[in-house]
mmCIF file of C-alpha atoms in Angstrom:
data_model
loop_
_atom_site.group_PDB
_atom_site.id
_atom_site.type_symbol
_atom_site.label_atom_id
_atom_site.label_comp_id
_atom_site.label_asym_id
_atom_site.label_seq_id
_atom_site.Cartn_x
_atom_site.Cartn_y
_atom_site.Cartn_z
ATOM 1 C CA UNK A 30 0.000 0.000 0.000
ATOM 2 C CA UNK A 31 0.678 3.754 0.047
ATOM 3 C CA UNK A 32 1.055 3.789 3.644
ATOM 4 C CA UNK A 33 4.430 1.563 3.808
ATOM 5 C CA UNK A 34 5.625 1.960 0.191
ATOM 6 C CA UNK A 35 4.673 0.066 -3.188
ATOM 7 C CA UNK A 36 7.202 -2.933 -3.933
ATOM 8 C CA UNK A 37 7.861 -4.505 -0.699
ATOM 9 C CA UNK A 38 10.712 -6.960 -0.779
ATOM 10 C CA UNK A 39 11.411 -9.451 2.204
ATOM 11 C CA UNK A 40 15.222 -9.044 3.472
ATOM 12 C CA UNK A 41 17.166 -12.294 3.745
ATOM 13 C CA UNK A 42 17.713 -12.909 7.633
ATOM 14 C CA UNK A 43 20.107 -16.626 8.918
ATOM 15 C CA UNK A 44 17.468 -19.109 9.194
ATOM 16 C CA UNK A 45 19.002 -19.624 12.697
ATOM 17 C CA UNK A 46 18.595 -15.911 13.836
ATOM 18 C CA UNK A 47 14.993 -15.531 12.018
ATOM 19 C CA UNK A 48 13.299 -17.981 14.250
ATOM 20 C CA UNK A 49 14.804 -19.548 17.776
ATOM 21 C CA UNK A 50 13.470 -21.691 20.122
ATOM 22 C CA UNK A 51 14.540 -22.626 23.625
ATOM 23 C CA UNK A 52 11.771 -25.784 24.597
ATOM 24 C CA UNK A 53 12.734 -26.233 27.881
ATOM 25 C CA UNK A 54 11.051 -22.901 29.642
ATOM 26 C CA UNK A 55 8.463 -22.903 25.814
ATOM 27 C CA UNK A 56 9.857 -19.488 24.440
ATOM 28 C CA UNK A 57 10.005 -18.799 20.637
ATOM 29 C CA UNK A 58 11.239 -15.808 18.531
ATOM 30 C CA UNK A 59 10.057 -14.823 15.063
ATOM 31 C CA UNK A 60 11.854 -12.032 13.367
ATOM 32 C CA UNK A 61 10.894 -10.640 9.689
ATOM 33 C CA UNK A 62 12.743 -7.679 8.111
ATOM 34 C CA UNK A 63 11.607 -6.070 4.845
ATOM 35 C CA UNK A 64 12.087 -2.933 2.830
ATOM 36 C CA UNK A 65 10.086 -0.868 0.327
ATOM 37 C CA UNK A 66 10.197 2.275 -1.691
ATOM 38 C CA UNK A 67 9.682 4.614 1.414
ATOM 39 C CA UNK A 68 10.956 2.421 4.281
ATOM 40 C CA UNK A 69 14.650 1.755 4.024
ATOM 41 C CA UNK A 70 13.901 -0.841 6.616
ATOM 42 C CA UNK A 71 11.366 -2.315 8.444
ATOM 43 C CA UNK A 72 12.239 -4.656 11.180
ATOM 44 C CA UNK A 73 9.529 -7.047 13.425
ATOM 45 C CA UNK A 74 10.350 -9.468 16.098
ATOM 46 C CA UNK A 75 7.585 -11.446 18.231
ATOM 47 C CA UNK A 76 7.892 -13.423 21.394
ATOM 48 C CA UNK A 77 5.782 -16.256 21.636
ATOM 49 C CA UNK A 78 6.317 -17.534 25.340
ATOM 50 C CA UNK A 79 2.680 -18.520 25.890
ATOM 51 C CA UNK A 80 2.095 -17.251 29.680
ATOM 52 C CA UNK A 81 6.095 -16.059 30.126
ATOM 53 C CA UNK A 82 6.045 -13.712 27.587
ATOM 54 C CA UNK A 83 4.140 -12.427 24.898
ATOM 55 C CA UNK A 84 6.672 -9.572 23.348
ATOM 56 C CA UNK A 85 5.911 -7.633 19.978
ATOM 57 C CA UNK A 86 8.479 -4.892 18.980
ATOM 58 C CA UNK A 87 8.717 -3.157 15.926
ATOM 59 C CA UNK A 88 11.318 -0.379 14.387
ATOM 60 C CA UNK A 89 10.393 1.054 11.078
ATOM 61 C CA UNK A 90 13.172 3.129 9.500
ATOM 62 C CA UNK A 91 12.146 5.607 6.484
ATOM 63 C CA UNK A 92 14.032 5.880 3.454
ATOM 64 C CA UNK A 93 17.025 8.480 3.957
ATOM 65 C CA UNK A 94 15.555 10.345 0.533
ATOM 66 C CA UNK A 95 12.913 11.301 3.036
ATOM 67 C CA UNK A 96 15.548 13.044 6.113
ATOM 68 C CA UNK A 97 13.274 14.684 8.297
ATOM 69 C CA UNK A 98 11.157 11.346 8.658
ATOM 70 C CA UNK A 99 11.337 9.880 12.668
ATOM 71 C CA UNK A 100 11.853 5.920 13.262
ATOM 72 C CA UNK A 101 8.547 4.814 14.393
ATOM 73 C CA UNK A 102 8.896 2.610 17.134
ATOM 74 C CA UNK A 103 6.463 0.242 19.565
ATOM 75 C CA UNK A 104 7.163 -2.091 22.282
ATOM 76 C CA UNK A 105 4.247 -4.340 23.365
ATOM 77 C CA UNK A 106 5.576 -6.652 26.417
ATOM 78 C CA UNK A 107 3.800 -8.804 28.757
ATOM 79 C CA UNK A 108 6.235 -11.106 30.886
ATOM 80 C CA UNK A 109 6.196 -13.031 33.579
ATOM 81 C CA UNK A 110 2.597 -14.397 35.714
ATOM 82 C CA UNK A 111 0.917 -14.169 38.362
ATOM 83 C CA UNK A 112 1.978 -11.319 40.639
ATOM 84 C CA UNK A 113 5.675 -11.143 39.238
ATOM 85 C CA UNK A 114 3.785 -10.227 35.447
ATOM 86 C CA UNK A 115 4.785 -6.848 34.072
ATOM 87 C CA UNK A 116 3.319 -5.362 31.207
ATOM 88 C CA UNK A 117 4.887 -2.596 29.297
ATOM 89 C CA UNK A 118 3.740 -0.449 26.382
ATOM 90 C CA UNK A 119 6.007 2.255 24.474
ATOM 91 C CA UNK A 120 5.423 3.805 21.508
ATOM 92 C CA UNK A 121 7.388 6.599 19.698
ATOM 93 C CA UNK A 122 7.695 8.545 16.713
ATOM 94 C CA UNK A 123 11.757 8.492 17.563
ATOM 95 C CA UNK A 124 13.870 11.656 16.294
ATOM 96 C CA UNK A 125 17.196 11.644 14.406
ATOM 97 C CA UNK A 126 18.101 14.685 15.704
ATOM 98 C CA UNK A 127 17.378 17.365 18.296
ATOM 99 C CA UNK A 128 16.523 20.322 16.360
ATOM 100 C CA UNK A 129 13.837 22.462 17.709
ATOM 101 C CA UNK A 130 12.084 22.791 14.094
ATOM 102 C CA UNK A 131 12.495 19.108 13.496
ATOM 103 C CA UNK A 132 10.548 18.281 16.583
ATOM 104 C CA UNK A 133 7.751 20.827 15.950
ATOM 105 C CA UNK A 134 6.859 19.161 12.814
ATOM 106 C CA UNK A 135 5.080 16.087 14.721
ATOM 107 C CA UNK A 136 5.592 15.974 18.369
ATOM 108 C CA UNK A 137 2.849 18.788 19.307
ATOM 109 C CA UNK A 138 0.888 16.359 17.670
ATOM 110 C CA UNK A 139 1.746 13.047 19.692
ATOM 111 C CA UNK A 140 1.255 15.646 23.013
ATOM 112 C CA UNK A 141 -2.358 16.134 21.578
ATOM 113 C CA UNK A 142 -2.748 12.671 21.511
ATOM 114 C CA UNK A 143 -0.996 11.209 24.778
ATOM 115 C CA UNK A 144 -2.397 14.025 27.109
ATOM 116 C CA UNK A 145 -5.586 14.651 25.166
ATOM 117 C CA UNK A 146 -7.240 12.061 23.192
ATOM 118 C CA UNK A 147 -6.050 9.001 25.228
ATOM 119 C CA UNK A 148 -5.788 10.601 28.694
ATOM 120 C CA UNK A 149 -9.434 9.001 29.683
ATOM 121 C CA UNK A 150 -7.196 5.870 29.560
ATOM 122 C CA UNK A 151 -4.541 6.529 31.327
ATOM 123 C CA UNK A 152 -5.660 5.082 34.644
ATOM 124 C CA UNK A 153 -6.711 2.225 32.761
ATOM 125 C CA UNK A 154 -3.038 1.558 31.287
ATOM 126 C CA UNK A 155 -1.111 2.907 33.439
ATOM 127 C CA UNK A 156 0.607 5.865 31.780
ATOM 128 C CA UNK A 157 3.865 7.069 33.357
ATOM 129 C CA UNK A 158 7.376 8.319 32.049
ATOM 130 C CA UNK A 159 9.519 6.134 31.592
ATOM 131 C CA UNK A 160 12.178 4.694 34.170
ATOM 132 C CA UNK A 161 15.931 6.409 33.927
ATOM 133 C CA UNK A 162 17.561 3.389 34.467
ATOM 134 C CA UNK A 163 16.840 2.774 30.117
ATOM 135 C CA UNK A 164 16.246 6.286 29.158
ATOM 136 C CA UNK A 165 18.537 8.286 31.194
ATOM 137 C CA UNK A 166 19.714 10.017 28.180
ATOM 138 C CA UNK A 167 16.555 10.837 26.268
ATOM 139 C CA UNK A 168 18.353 11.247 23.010
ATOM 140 C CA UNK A 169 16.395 9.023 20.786
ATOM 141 C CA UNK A 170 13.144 9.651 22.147
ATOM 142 C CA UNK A 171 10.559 12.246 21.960
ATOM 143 C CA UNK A 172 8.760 14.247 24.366
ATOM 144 C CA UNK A 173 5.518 13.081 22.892
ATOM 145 C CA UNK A 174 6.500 8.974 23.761
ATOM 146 C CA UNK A 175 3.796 7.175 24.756
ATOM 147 C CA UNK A 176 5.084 5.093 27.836
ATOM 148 C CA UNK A 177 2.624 3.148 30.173
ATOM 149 C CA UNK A 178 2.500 0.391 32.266
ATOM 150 C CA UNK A 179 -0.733 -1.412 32.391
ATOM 151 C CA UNK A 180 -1.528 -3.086 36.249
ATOM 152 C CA UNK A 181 -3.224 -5.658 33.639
ATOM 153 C CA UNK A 182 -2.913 -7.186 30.478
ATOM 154 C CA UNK A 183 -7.514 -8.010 30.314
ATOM 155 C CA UNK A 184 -9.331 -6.959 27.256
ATOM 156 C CA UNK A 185 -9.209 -3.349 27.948
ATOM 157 C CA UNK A 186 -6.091 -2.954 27.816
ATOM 158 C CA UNK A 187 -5.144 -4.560 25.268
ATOM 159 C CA UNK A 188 -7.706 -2.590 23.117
ATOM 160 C CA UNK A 189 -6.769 0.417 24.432
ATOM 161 C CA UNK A 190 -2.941 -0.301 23.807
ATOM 162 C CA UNK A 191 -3.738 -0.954 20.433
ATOM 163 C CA UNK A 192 -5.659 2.448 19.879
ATOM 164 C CA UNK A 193 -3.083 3.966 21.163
ATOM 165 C CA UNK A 194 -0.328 2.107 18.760
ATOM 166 C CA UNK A 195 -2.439 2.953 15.844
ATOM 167 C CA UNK A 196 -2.757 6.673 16.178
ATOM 168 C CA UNK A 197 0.954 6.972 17.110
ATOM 169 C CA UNK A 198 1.214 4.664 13.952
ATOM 170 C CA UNK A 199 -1.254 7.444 12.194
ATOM 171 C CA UNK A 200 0.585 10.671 13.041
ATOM 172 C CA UNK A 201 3.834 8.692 11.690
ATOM 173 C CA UNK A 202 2.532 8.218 8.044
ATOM 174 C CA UNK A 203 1.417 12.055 8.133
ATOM 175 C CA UNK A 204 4.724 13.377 9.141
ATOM 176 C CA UNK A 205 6.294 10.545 6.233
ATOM 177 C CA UNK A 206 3.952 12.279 3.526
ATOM 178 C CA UNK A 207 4.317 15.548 4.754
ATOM 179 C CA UNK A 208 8.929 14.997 5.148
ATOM 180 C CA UNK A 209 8.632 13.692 1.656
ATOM 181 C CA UNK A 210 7.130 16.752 0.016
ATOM 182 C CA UNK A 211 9.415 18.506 1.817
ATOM 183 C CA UNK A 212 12.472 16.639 0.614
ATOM 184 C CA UNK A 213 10.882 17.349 -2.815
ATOM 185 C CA UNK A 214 10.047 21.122 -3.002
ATOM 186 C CA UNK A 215 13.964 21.071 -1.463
ATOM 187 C CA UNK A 216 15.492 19.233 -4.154
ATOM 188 C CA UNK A 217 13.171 21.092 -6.706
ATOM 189 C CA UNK A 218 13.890 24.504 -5.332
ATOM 190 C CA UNK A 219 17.878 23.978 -5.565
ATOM 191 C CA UNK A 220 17.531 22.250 -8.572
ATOM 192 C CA UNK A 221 16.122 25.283 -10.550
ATOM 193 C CA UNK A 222 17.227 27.737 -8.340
ATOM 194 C CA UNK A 223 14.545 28.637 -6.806
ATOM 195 C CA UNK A 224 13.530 31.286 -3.792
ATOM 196 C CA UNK A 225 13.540 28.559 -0.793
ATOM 197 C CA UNK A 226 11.088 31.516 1.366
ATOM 198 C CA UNK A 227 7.966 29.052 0.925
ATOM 199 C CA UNK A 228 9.644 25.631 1.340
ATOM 200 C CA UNK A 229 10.275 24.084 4.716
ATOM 201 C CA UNK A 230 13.892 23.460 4.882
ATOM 202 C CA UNK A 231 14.973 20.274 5.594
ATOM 203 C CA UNK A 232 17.335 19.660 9.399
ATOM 204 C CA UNK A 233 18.492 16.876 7.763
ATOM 205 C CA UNK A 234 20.581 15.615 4.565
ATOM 206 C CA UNK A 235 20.529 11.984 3.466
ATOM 207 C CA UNK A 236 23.626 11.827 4.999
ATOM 208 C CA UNK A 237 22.874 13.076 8.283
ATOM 209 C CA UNK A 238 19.849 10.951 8.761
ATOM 210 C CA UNK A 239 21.655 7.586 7.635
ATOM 211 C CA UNK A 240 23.827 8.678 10.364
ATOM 212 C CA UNK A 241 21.015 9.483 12.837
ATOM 213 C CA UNK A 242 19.671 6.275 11.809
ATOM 214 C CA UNK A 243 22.695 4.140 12.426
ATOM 215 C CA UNK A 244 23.690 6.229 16.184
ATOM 216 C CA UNK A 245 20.292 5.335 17.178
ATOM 217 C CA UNK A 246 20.982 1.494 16.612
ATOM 218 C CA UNK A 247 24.387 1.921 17.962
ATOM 219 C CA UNK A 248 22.501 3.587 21.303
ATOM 220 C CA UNK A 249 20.500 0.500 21.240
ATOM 221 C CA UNK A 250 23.182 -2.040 21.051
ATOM 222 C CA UNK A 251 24.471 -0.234 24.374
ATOM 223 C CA UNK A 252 20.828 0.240 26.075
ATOM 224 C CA UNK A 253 17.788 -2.148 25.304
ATOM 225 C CA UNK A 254 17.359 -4.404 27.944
ATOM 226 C CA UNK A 255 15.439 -6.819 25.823
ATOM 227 C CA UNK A 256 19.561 -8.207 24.700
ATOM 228 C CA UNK A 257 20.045 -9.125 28.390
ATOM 229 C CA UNK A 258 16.474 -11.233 28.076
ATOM 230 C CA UNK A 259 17.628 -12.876 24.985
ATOM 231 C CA UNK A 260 20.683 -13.594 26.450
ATOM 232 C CA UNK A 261 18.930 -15.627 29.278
ATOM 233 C CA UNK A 262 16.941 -17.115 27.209
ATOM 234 C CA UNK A 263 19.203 -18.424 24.110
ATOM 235 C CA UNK A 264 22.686 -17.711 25.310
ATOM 236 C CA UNK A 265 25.065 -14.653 24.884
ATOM 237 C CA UNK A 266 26.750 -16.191 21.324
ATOM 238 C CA UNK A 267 23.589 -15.974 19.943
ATOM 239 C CA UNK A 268 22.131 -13.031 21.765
ATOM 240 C CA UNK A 269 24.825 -10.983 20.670
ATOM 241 C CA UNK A 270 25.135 -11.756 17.153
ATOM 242 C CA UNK A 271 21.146 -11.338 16.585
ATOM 243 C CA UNK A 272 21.378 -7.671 18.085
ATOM 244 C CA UNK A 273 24.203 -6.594 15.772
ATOM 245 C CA UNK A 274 22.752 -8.562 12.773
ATOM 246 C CA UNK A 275 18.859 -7.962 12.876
ATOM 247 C CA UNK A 276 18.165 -6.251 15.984
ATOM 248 C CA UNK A 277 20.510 -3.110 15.365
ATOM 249 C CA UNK A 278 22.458 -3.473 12.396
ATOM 250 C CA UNK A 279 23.388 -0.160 12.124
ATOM 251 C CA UNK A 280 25.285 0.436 15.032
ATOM 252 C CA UNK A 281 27.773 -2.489 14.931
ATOM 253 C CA UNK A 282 30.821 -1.073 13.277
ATOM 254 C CA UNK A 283 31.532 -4.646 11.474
ATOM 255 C CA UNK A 284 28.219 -4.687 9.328
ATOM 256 C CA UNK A 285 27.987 -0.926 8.972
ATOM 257 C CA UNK A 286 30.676 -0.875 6.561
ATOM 258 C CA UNK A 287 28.311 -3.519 4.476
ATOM 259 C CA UNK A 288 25.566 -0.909 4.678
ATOM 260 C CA UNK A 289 22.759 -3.352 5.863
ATOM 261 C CA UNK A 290 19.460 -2.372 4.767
#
C-alpha cells in the first residue's frame, strides 16, 4: 500500500537468527525484516512464550531520501505471571536529531494525543514516564513517547494499547507524507534555483539521517534491555550476534561498513 511503500521486498535474515526456540522454559522468537520504496527498513520481532512472555516490537526506518522522517517505534511486552507479570507499552515517533524545528513538525501532535485524546485511559493503562535506568539520556526519544504500564494485560487494555499504537502509527505516516514533500520542493527549489522563502527546509541531509539512523541502533546495542532477556533465554553467542545482525544493524561497526538495509 501507500502507507508503507509500493514494492515490498522481504530481506534475507540466517534461518538460525529468524526464528529460535529454547523448549525447555516454551519461548520462541520470530523475526521478519523487509524494505520498500519509502521504508529503508522495516524490522519485526515477536515473542511467543505462551504465559512467560508475549513480546511484539517493531522499528520502522524511512528511506534516507525522506531526512526529516522519525523511526517509528512500539514495544508491546507482557512477561512473567501471576503477581511477578509486568506489562509494558512504548510507543514513539523516535527523532534523528534534536533540532527544535524538526521536533515541531510532529511531536505537538503526539502531546495532543498522549495528554488529550487518550488521557481518559490513562488510569486504565497505566501511563507514566519512563524509568531512567533505560532512558537516562533521552536522546532518541521524543517528548511526545507514549510510555505506560498497564496493572493488567484483560481486554481493555489490550484494546486500548492498540488504539493507542495505531494513532501513534497514524501521526507517523502524516509526518512521512508531509517529510517527503518537503524533501521534494527542497530538491526542486535547488535544482532550478529557486527562492527557498515558501519551502520548509529540511534539518536533515541523506547523509545526516543515515547517520542518525545508524547512532540510534548503535545507542541500542548499548541500552535495550530486551539483549540481556535474549541472552537468558538463548545464550550470549547468539544473543549478541542477533542484536548486531537484525536487531541493530546499524550500530555495529563490522556490518555498517556492508551498509545493511
Amino acid at each position: 500500500t501507500r502507507t508503507c511503500g509500493w514494492s515490498r521486498t522481504d530481506v534475507d535474515v540466517d534461518a538460525c537468527l529468524a526464528y529460535k526456540s529454547n523448549e525447555t522454559i516454551g519461548v520462541r522468537t520470530t523475526t521478519e525484516v523487509w524494505t520498500s520504496s519509502r521504508l529503508r527498513r522495516v524490522r519485526s520481532t515477536y515473542v511467543d512464550g505462551g504465559e512467560v512472555a508475549q513480546i511484539f516490537n517493531c522499528v520502522a526506518y524511512p528511506s534516507t531520501s525522506t531526512p526529516d522522517a522519525p523511526i517509528f517505534g512500539a514495544d508491546l511486552i507482557c512477561i512473567g505471571k501471576g503477581a511477578a507479570r509486568k506489562v509494558l507499552i512504548g510507543v514513539d515517533l523516535q527523532p534523528m536529531c534534536r533540532d527544535a524545528s524538526y521536533a515541531a513538525a510532529y511531536v505537538p501532535e503526539l502531546l495532543a494525543l498522549r495528554d488529550g485524546r487518550f488521557a481518559d485511559v490513562a488510569e486504565t493503562l497505566g501511563t507514566t514516564t519512563p524509568s531512567t535506568k533505560f532512558y537516562e539520556d533521552a536522546k532518541f526519544f521524543s517528548k511526545g513517547m507514549f510510555f505506560a504500564r498497564p496493572p493488567t494485560a484483560d481486554d481493555e487494555v489490550a484494546r486500548a494499547s492498540l488504539d493507542v499504537l495505531k494513532a501513534y502509527f497514524d501521526v507517523w505516516v502524516r509526518r512521512l507524507d508531509e517529510a517527503e514533500r518537503e524533501a521534494e520542493a527542497m530538491d526542486g527549489a535547488c535544482k532550478f534555483g529557486l527562492s527557498l522563502e515558501d519551502v520548509r527546509r529540511c534539518v536533515l541531509t541523506e547523509t545526516t539521517a543515515r547517520a542518525g539512523q545508524d547512532a540510534h541502533d548503535a545507542w541500542q546495542l548499548e541500552h535495550d534491555p530486551a539483549i540481556a532477556m535474549f541472552t537468558k533465554w538463548y545464550g550470549d553467542a547468539w544473543s549478541r550476534e542477533f542484536a548486531e545482525t537484525v536487531l541493530f544493524p546499524g550500530g555495529c561497526p563490522s556490518t555498517t561498513g556492508n551498509r545493511h538495509p
